[in-house]
Amino acid sequence: MLRALVMPLPARARVRRPGRPGQSSSLARVVSGVVATALALVGAVALAPVAQAAGTPDVAITVGAPTSALRGSTVPVTLTATNPGGPAGYNASFRMVLPVGASLNPPTQTGARTIAQADGSTVVLWDNVSDLLTGTTSSVTAQVSTGTLPLGPLTISGGAYVNTNPRLVPSFTALGAPNAGSSTGSATGTATIEVVPFTLTTDVAAPENELVRGVHDHRTTVELTIDNNYVGPSSAFTVTEYVPATLEFLGCGATAADGDSSAPGEEYPGSGRLNETDAALPGSCPVPSSVSTALVDPPGTQPLAVYTVVTWDNAALAAVGAGSLATGASKKIYYVVGVPQNANALFGGTAPTAASGDQGSNLDNNTGASTLETGEQQATTTAILSGSYLGTTYTDDGTDTVTLEDLAIQKSADHPVIVQGDASRWTLSIEVSEYTSA
């Protein structure tokens, strides 16, 4: 009889409406909407260490958020619950706590309800999102605004709650705290976002991050993007770029301004001079204030080695509109590189002065190892941005890594989306190094 199937209810537990099927966790909803724009989403997405708590099932949770975010920007924060070992959990519900100063943007988000706290923080709740069967995951995402929070760490906490009884939904108090006894399994975790005044990102124009050898035939551009925060202006920008020895810094790739500074004249018989034609640039290319070849240990993870150290002081950046940025503004600058036949080394004898810029577009010191592809050879550029915000100096860095190739193949289609029954044209593009034997 029906009476025999009804279980006693723990205090404050809510009963799932009869007849409502449990949503499969493989189809778990992401209930927030669109991902934040590129300017708002800053830094790689970091997952907080998986947090687990005792319970049945022994649920685990990760709190996924960007490692950093511009002040005043909106970023996605995702709570992901996992049931690695069973038994099956049902009616997964989620809880997120936003500290004072942080808020949802927009204030109302699909599937979520908010409860303001007396201390100014906000609790965000998602009720009965999906079932959490053994070996499955369920997740929710909120768009979180950093508002006018001060610079520094922003910690967001989250929790997931399930019940082994499919008829019982984990519940929360009027203030958003978990109701004791309404869940049989739960877990909590945190993620920390660094709120920053500005950022620098680096992008080497190389399909599939493959750069074909050839300082004449296969020049490419490096894009540096400076993004400012959404609360106030920043100023006094300078940029220092560490170009690895296996890449030749070619300035703006302009015939007149960046002509070949090499004494021998040609890299190999018949190669021609460097920058014999103007490189195609998609935007502003500032003239460096300093170019030097040095044995240095750059900031970050790159090793002590020979680099071409390129500096754009504030005057150089200001000449192209990048010396300072207004609230919410962004600026891209570019320079040109290529893969030479041999890597750069320290100059023997007297080197051109750093201020002259003649250590760039110069093969006189390319006496290092061959760049011939004998294995997976990588090159990482590291750029350091320094600037002033509210009277204090801050820095940020941007890196990008490419592989050096003698043969590169890229595949593309004329349709961005392949639809069943449609015909699409596929293209194989093959690029070959200009160096055939060395």
Coordinates of C-alpha atoms in Angstrom, one line a residue:
M1 CA 0.0 0.0 0.0
L2 CA 1.1 3.6 -0.5
R3 CA 1.4 4.2 3.2
A4 CA 4.1 1.5 3.5
L5 CA 6.2 3.4 0.9
V6 CA 6.2 6.8 2.7
M7 CA 9.4 7.3 4.8
P8 CA 9.5 9.5 8.0
L9 CA 10.8 13.0 7.1
P10 CA 13.8 14.6 8.9
A11 CA 13.1 18.1 10.3
R12 CA 12.6 20.8 7.8
A13 CA 13.2 18.5 4.8
R14 CA 11.2 19.3 1.7
V15 CA 9.4 16.6 -0.3
R16 CA 9.9 16.3 -4.0
R17 CA 6.6 16.6 -5.8
P18 CA 5.3 13.2 -6.7
G19 CA 5.7 12.2 -10.3
R20 CA 8.6 14.5 -11.0
P21 CA 11.4 12.4 -12.6
G22 CA 14.9 13.0 -11.3
Q23 CA 17.1 14.8 -13.8
S24 CA 20.0 12.7 -15.0
S25 CA 23.4 14.1 -13.7
S26 CA 24.8 13.6 -17.2
L27 CA 22.4 16.4 -18.3
A28 CA 23.0 18.6 -15.2
R29 CA 22.1 22.1 -15.8
V30 CA 24.4 25.1 -15.8
V31 CA 22.0 27.7 -14.6
S32 CA 23.7 31.0 -15.0
G33 CA 23.7 32.1 -18.6
V34 CA 26.6 33.2 -20.8
V35 CA 30.2 33.1 -19.9
A36 CA 31.8 36.5 -19.1
T37 CA 33.4 38.4 -22.0
A38 CA 37.1 38.2 -22.6
L39 CA 37.8 41.5 -20.9
A40 CA 36.0 40.4 -17.8
L41 CA 37.4 36.9 -17.6
V42 CA 41.1 37.5 -16.7
G43 CA 43.6 34.7 -16.1
A44 CA 43.3 31.0 -16.4
V45 CA 40.4 29.3 -14.7
A46 CA 41.6 27.7 -11.5
L47 CA 39.9 24.9 -9.6
A48 CA 40.1 24.9 -5.8
P49 CA 41.3 21.7 -4.4
V50 CA 38.6 19.1 -4.2
A51 CA 36.9 19.3 -0.8
Q52 CA 35.2 16.2 0.6
A53 CA 33.2 15.7 3.8
A54 CA 31.9 12.7 5.6
G55 CA 28.4 11.6 4.6
T56 CA 26.5 9.3 2.5
P57 CA 27.3 9.6 -0.3
D58 CA 30.8 11.1 0.3
V59 CA 30.3 14.0 -2.1
A60 CA 33.2 16.1 -3.4
I61 CA 33.1 19.7 -4.6
T62 CA 35.3 22.0 -6.6
V63 CA 34.9 25.8 -6.8
G64 CA 36.0 26.9 -10.2
A65 CA 36.9 30.6 -10.7
P66 CA 39.5 32.7 -12.6
T67 CA 42.8 33.1 -10.8
S68 CA 42.5 36.9 -11.2
A69 CA 39.9 39.5 -12.2
L70 CA 39.9 43.1 -13.1
R71 CA 38.5 45.4 -10.4
G72 CA 34.8 46.0 -11.3
S73 CA 34.6 43.1 -13.8
T74 CA 32.1 40.2 -13.8
V75 CA 33.5 36.6 -13.8
P76 CA 31.9 33.2 -13.7
V77 CA 32.2 31.0 -10.6
T78 CA 31.2 27.4 -10.9
L79 CA 30.3 24.9 -8.2
T80 CA 30.8 21.3 -9.4
A81 CA 29.7 18.4 -7.2
T82 CA 30.9 14.8 -7.8
N83 CA 29.8 11.5 -6.4
P84 CA 32.8 9.3 -7.0
G85 CA 32.0 6.2 -4.9
G86 CA 28.2 6.1 -4.4
P87 CA 25.6 5.3 -3.3
A88 CA 23.4 7.4 -5.5
G89 CA 22.5 10.9 -4.2
Y90 CA 19.4 12.8 -5.2
N91 CA 18.1 16.3 -5.4
A92 CA 21.5 18.0 -5.4
S93 CA 21.3 21.6 -4.0
F94 CA 24.0 24.2 -3.9
R95 CA 25.0 27.1 -1.7
M96 CA 27.5 29.9 -2.5
V97 CA 28.6 32.7 -0.2
L98 CA 29.7 36.0 -1.7
P99 CA 31.7 38.2 0.6
V100 CA 30.9 41.8 1.4
G101 CA 31.3 43.9 -1.8
A102 CA 30.8 41.1 -4.3
S103 CA 27.4 40.6 -5.9
L104 CA 25.6 38.7 -8.7
N105 CA 25.5 40.4 -12.0
P106 CA 22.7 40.5 -13.1
P107 CA 21.2 40.5 -9.6
T108 CA 18.6 37.8 -10.6
Q109 CA 20.0 34.7 -12.3
T110 CA 18.1 31.7 -13.6
G111 CA 17.5 29.0 -11.0
A112 CA 19.1 30.9 -8.2
R113 CA 17.8 32.8 -5.2
T114 CA 19.7 35.2 -3.0
I115 CA 19.5 36.0 0.7
A116 CA 21.2 39.2 2.0
Q117 CA 23.1 38.7 5.3
A118 CA 23.4 41.1 8.2
D119 CA 27.1 41.5 7.7
G120 CA 26.7 42.6 4.0
S121 CA 27.6 39.2 2.5
T122 CA 25.2 37.3 0.2
V123 CA 24.1 33.7 0.2
V124 CA 23.1 32.3 -3.2
L125 CA 21.0 29.1 -3.3
W126 CA 20.1 26.6 -6.0
D127 CA 17.5 24.1 -4.9
N128 CA 17.1 20.6 -6.4
V129 CA 19.3 21.1 -9.4
S130 CA 19.7 17.4 -10.4
D131 CA 20.3 14.0 -9.1
L132 CA 23.9 13.0 -8.3
L133 CA 24.2 9.3 -9.2
T134 CA 27.3 7.3 -8.6
G135 CA 30.2 8.4 -10.8
T136 CA 28.4 11.6 -12.1
T137 CA 28.7 15.3 -11.6
S138 CA 26.4 18.2 -11.3
S139 CA 27.2 21.9 -11.5
V140 CA 25.9 25.5 -11.3
T141 CA 27.5 28.8 -12.4
A142 CA 27.0 32.3 -11.1
Q143 CA 28.2 35.5 -12.7
V144 CA 29.9 37.4 -9.9
S145 CA 30.8 41.1 -10.0
T146 CA 33.9 42.3 -8.1
G147 CA 32.2 45.7 -7.8
T148 CA 34.4 48.2 -6.0
L149 CA 36.1 45.6 -3.8
P150 CA 39.7 46.6 -2.9
L151 CA 42.6 45.1 -4.7
G152 CA 43.7 41.7 -3.3
P153 CA 42.2 38.3 -2.7
L154 CA 38.5 37.6 -3.0
T155 CA 37.5 34.3 -1.5
I156 CA 34.2 32.6 -2.5
S157 CA 32.9 29.5 -0.7
G158 CA 30.5 26.9 -1.9
G159 CA 28.7 23.8 -0.8
A160 CA 26.8 20.9 -2.3
Y161 CA 24.1 18.9 -0.5
V162 CA 22.3 15.6 -1.5
N163 CA 20.1 13.0 0.0
T164 CA 20.0 9.2 -0.5
N165 CA 16.2 9.4 -0.4
P166 CA 14.9 10.5 -3.8
R167 CA 11.8 12.0 -2.1
L168 CA 13.8 14.4 0.2
V169 CA 15.3 17.7 -1.0
P170 CA 18.1 19.3 1.1
S171 CA 16.8 22.5 2.5
F172 CA 18.1 25.8 4.0
T173 CA 17.0 28.1 6.8
A174 CA 15.4 31.5 6.2
L175 CA 19.0 33.0 6.4
G176 CA 20.4 30.4 3.9
A177 CA 22.2 28.1 6.3
P178 CA 21.9 24.3 5.6
N179 CA 19.1 22.7 7.6
A180 CA 20.6 20.0 9.8
G181 CA 19.4 16.5 8.9
S182 CA 17.9 17.5 5.5
S183 CA 20.9 16.1 3.6
T184 CA 22.8 12.8 4.1
G185 CA 25.9 13.9 2.1
S186 CA 27.6 17.2 1.7
A187 CA 30.9 19.0 0.9
T188 CA 32.2 22.5 1.0
G189 CA 35.1 24.3 -0.7
T190 CA 36.6 27.7 -1.6
A191 CA 38.2 29.5 -4.4
T192 CA 40.3 32.7 -4.3
I193 CA 40.3 35.3 -7.0
E194 CA 43.0 38.1 -7.0
V195 CA 41.3 41.4 -7.8
V196 CA 43.8 43.4 -9.9
P197 CA 44.0 46.9 -11.5
F198 CA 45.1 45.9 -15.0
T199 CA 46.4 42.9 -16.9
L200 CA 48.7 42.0 -19.8
T201 CA 48.1 39.1 -22.1
T202 CA 50.4 37.8 -24.9
D203 CA 49.4 36.0 -28.1
V204 CA 51.8 34.9 -30.8
A205 CA 50.1 34.6 -34.1
A206 CA 50.8 31.0 -34.9
P207 CA 48.1 28.5 -36.0
E208 CA 47.8 25.7 -33.5
N209 CA 50.8 27.4 -31.7
E210 CA 53.1 26.1 -34.4
L211 CA 55.7 28.6 -35.8
V212 CA 57.5 27.6 -38.9
R213 CA 61.3 28.2 -39.1
G214 CA 62.3 31.1 -41.4
V215 CA 63.2 34.6 -40.3
H216 CA 62.5 35.9 -43.8
D217 CA 59.6 33.8 -45.2
H218 CA 57.7 33.1 -42.0
R219 CA 57.6 36.3 -39.9
T220 CA 54.7 36.6 -37.5
T221 CA 53.3 39.1 -35.0
V222 CA 53.1 39.0 -31.3
E223 CA 50.1 40.8 -29.7
L224 CA 50.3 42.4 -26.3
T225 CA 46.9 43.4 -24.8
I226 CA 46.7 45.8 -21.8
D227 CA 43.3 45.8 -20.1
N228 CA 42.4 48.3 -17.5
N229 CA 39.9 47.9 -14.6
Y230 CA 36.3 49.2 -14.6
V231 CA 36.6 51.5 -11.6
G232 CA 39.4 54.0 -12.3
P233 CA 42.2 55.0 -14.7
S234 CA 45.8 53.6 -14.7
S235 CA 48.9 55.4 -15.9
A236 CA 52.7 55.3 -16.2
F237 CA 52.7 52.0 -18.1
T238 CA 56.0 50.4 -19.2
V239 CA 56.5 46.9 -20.8
T240 CA 59.6 44.7 -20.8
E241 CA 59.5 41.7 -23.2
Y242 CA 61.9 38.7 -22.9
V243 CA 62.2 37.2 -26.3
P244 CA 63.8 33.7 -26.2
A245 CA 67.0 33.1 -28.1
T246 CA 65.3 30.9 -30.7
L247 CA 63.2 33.8 -31.9
E248 CA 64.6 36.9 -33.6
F249 CA 63.1 40.2 -32.6
L250 CA 62.3 42.1 -35.8
G251 CA 60.8 45.3 -34.3
C252 CA 57.9 46.4 -36.4
G253 CA 59.2 44.5 -39.5
A254 CA 59.5 47.8 -41.4
T255 CA 62.0 48.1 -44.2
A256 CA 63.1 51.6 -43.2
A257 CA 62.9 51.6 -39.4
D258 CA 63.9 48.0 -38.8
G259 CA 66.3 47.3 -41.6
D260 CA 68.9 44.5 -41.2
S261 CA 71.6 45.5 -38.7
S262 CA 73.7 42.5 -39.4
A263 CA 77.3 43.1 -40.7
P264 CA 77.5 40.0 -42.9
G265 CA 74.3 41.0 -44.8
E266 CA 72.7 37.7 -45.5
E267 CA 71.8 34.7 -43.2
Y268 CA 72.8 32.3 -46.0
P269 CA 73.6 32.9 -49.7
G270 CA 70.6 34.1 -51.5
S271 CA 68.5 34.6 -48.4
G272 CA 68.2 38.4 -48.7
R273 CA 68.3 40.9 -45.9
L274 CA 66.0 41.0 -42.9
N275 CA 62.8 42.9 -43.3
E276 CA 63.2 43.5 -47.0
T277 CA 59.4 44.1 -47.2
D278 CA 57.2 45.7 -44.6
A279 CA 55.4 43.2 -42.3
A280 CA 51.6 43.3 -42.2
L281 CA 50.7 44.6 -38.8
P282 CA 47.1 44.5 -37.4
G283 CA 47.6 47.5 -35.1
S284 CA 50.0 49.9 -33.3
C285 CA 53.7 48.9 -33.1
P286 CA 55.6 51.1 -30.7
V287 CA 59.4 51.8 -31.3
P288 CA 61.3 50.2 -28.4
S289 CA 63.3 52.5 -26.1
S290 CA 65.9 49.7 -25.5
V291 CA 66.9 46.4 -27.2
S292 CA 69.6 44.2 -25.6
T293 CA 70.8 40.6 -25.7
A294 CA 71.5 39.4 -22.2
L295 CA 71.9 36.3 -20.0
V296 CA 69.1 36.8 -17.6
D297 CA 66.6 34.9 -15.4
P298 CA 63.3 36.6 -16.3
P299 CA 60.4 36.9 -13.8
G300 CA 58.1 33.9 -13.8
T301 CA 58.9 30.3 -14.6
Q302 CA 61.3 30.7 -17.6
P303 CA 64.9 29.6 -16.9
L304 CA 68.2 31.6 -16.8
A305 CA 69.2 31.8 -20.5
V306 CA 70.0 34.2 -23.3
Y307 CA 67.1 36.5 -24.2
T308 CA 66.5 39.6 -26.3
V309 CA 65.3 42.0 -23.7
V310 CA 63.0 44.6 -25.3
T311 CA 61.8 47.6 -23.3
W312 CA 59.0 50.1 -24.2
D313 CA 59.2 53.0 -21.7
N314 CA 56.2 55.2 -21.0
A315 CA 57.1 57.6 -23.7
A316 CA 57.3 54.8 -26.3
L317 CA 53.9 53.5 -25.3
A318 CA 52.3 56.9 -25.1
A319 CA 53.3 57.5 -28.7
V320 CA 50.8 54.8 -29.7
G321 CA 48.2 55.6 -27.0
A322 CA 49.2 52.9 -24.5
G323 CA 51.0 55.0 -21.9
S324 CA 47.8 55.2 -19.8
L325 CA 44.3 53.9 -20.0
A326 CA 40.9 55.2 -19.0
T327 CA 38.4 53.3 -16.9
G328 CA 37.5 50.0 -18.7
A329 CA 39.8 50.8 -21.6
S330 CA 42.0 48.3 -23.5
K331 CA 44.9 48.7 -25.9
K332 CA 46.7 46.2 -28.2
I333 CA 50.3 46.7 -29.4
Y334 CA 52.3 44.5 -31.7
Y335 CA 55.9 43.5 -32.7
V336 CA 57.3 41.1 -35.2
V337 CA 59.4 37.9 -34.7
G338 CA 60.8 35.0 -36.8
V339 CA 62.6 31.8 -36.2
P340 CA 66.3 32.1 -37.4
Q341 CA 68.5 29.3 -38.6
N342 CA 70.6 29.5 -35.4
A343 CA 69.7 30.8 -32.0
N344 CA 70.8 34.1 -30.6
A345 CA 73.9 34.2 -28.3
L346 CA 75.7 36.9 -26.5
F347 CA 77.5 39.3 -28.8
G348 CA 81.2 38.8 -29.2
G349 CA 83.3 42.0 -29.2
T350 CA 81.5 45.3 -29.1
A351 CA 77.7 45.1 -29.3
P352 CA 75.4 47.9 -30.6
T353 CA 74.1 50.0 -27.8
A354 CA 70.7 49.0 -26.3
A355 CA 69.3 52.5 -27.0
S356 CA 70.1 52.2 -30.7
G357 CA 67.8 49.2 -31.1
D358 CA 70.3 47.6 -33.4
Q359 CA 70.6 44.4 -31.4
G360 CA 67.2 43.6 -32.9
S361 CA 67.0 42.5 -36.6
N362 CA 70.6 41.5 -36.2
L363 CA 72.0 38.1 -37.1
D364 CA 75.6 38.9 -36.1
N365 CA 75.1 37.1 -32.7
N366 CA 73.1 34.2 -34.1
T367 CA 75.9 31.8 -33.3
G368 CA 73.9 29.6 -31.0
A369 CA 72.5 26.1 -31.6
S370 CA 70.6 25.3 -34.7
T371 CA 66.9 25.7 -34.5
L372 CA 66.4 22.6 -36.7
E373 CA 63.5 20.5 -35.6
T374 CA 65.0 17.4 -34.1
G375 CA 62.3 17.1 -31.4
E376 CA 59.6 19.1 -29.8
Q377 CA 61.3 22.5 -29.3
Q378 CA 59.3 25.2 -27.6
A379 CA 59.8 29.0 -27.3
T380 CA 58.1 31.1 -24.6
T381 CA 57.8 34.8 -24.7
T382 CA 57.4 36.6 -21.3
A383 CA 56.2 40.2 -21.1
I384 CA 56.1 42.3 -17.9
L385 CA 53.7 45.2 -17.5
S386 CA 54.3 47.9 -14.9
G387 CA 51.9 50.7 -14.2
S388 CA 50.4 53.0 -11.5
Y389 CA 46.9 52.8 -10.1
L390 CA 45.7 55.1 -7.3
G391 CA 49.3 56.2 -6.7
T392 CA 50.7 52.6 -6.2
T393 CA 52.8 50.7 -8.7
Y394 CA 51.6 47.2 -9.8
T395 CA 52.8 44.7 -12.3
D396 CA 51.4 41.8 -14.4
D397 CA 52.9 39.4 -16.8
G398 CA 51.8 37.6 -20.0
T399 CA 53.3 34.6 -21.7
D400 CA 52.7 32.5 -24.8
T401 CA 54.4 29.3 -26.0
V402 CA 54.9 28.1 -29.5
T403 CA 56.6 25.1 -31.0
L404 CA 59.3 25.5 -33.7
E405 CA 58.5 23.5 -36.8
D406 CA 60.1 22.6 -40.1
L407 CA 56.8 21.3 -41.4
A408 CA 53.4 22.4 -40.1
I409 CA 49.9 21.2 -41.3
Q410 CA 46.7 22.9 -40.3
K411 CA 43.2 21.6 -41.2
S412 CA 40.2 23.9 -41.5
A413 CA 36.6 23.8 -42.7
D414 CA 34.4 26.4 -44.5
H415 CA 31.6 25.7 -42.0
P416 CA 32.0 26.7 -38.3
V417 CA 29.3 24.1 -37.4
I418 CA 29.0 20.7 -39.1
V419 CA 25.4 19.8 -39.7
Q420 CA 24.2 16.4 -40.6
G421 CA 23.3 16.2 -44.3
D422 CA 25.4 19.3 -45.1
A423 CA 28.4 19.4 -47.4
S424 CA 31.5 21.1 -46.2
R425 CA 34.9 21.9 -47.8
W426 CA 38.0 21.0 -45.8
T427 CA 41.4 22.5 -46.5
L428 CA 44.8 21.2 -45.5
S429 CA 47.4 24.0 -45.3
I430 CA 51.0 22.9 -45.4
E431 CA 53.9 25.2 -44.5
V432 CA 57.6 24.3 -45.0
S433 CA 60.6 25.9 -43.4
E434 CA 62.8 28.1 -45.6
Y435 CA 65.8 26.2 -44.2
T436 CA 66.0 22.9 -46.1
S437 CA 69.1 21.3 -44.5
A438 CA 70.1 23.2 -41.4

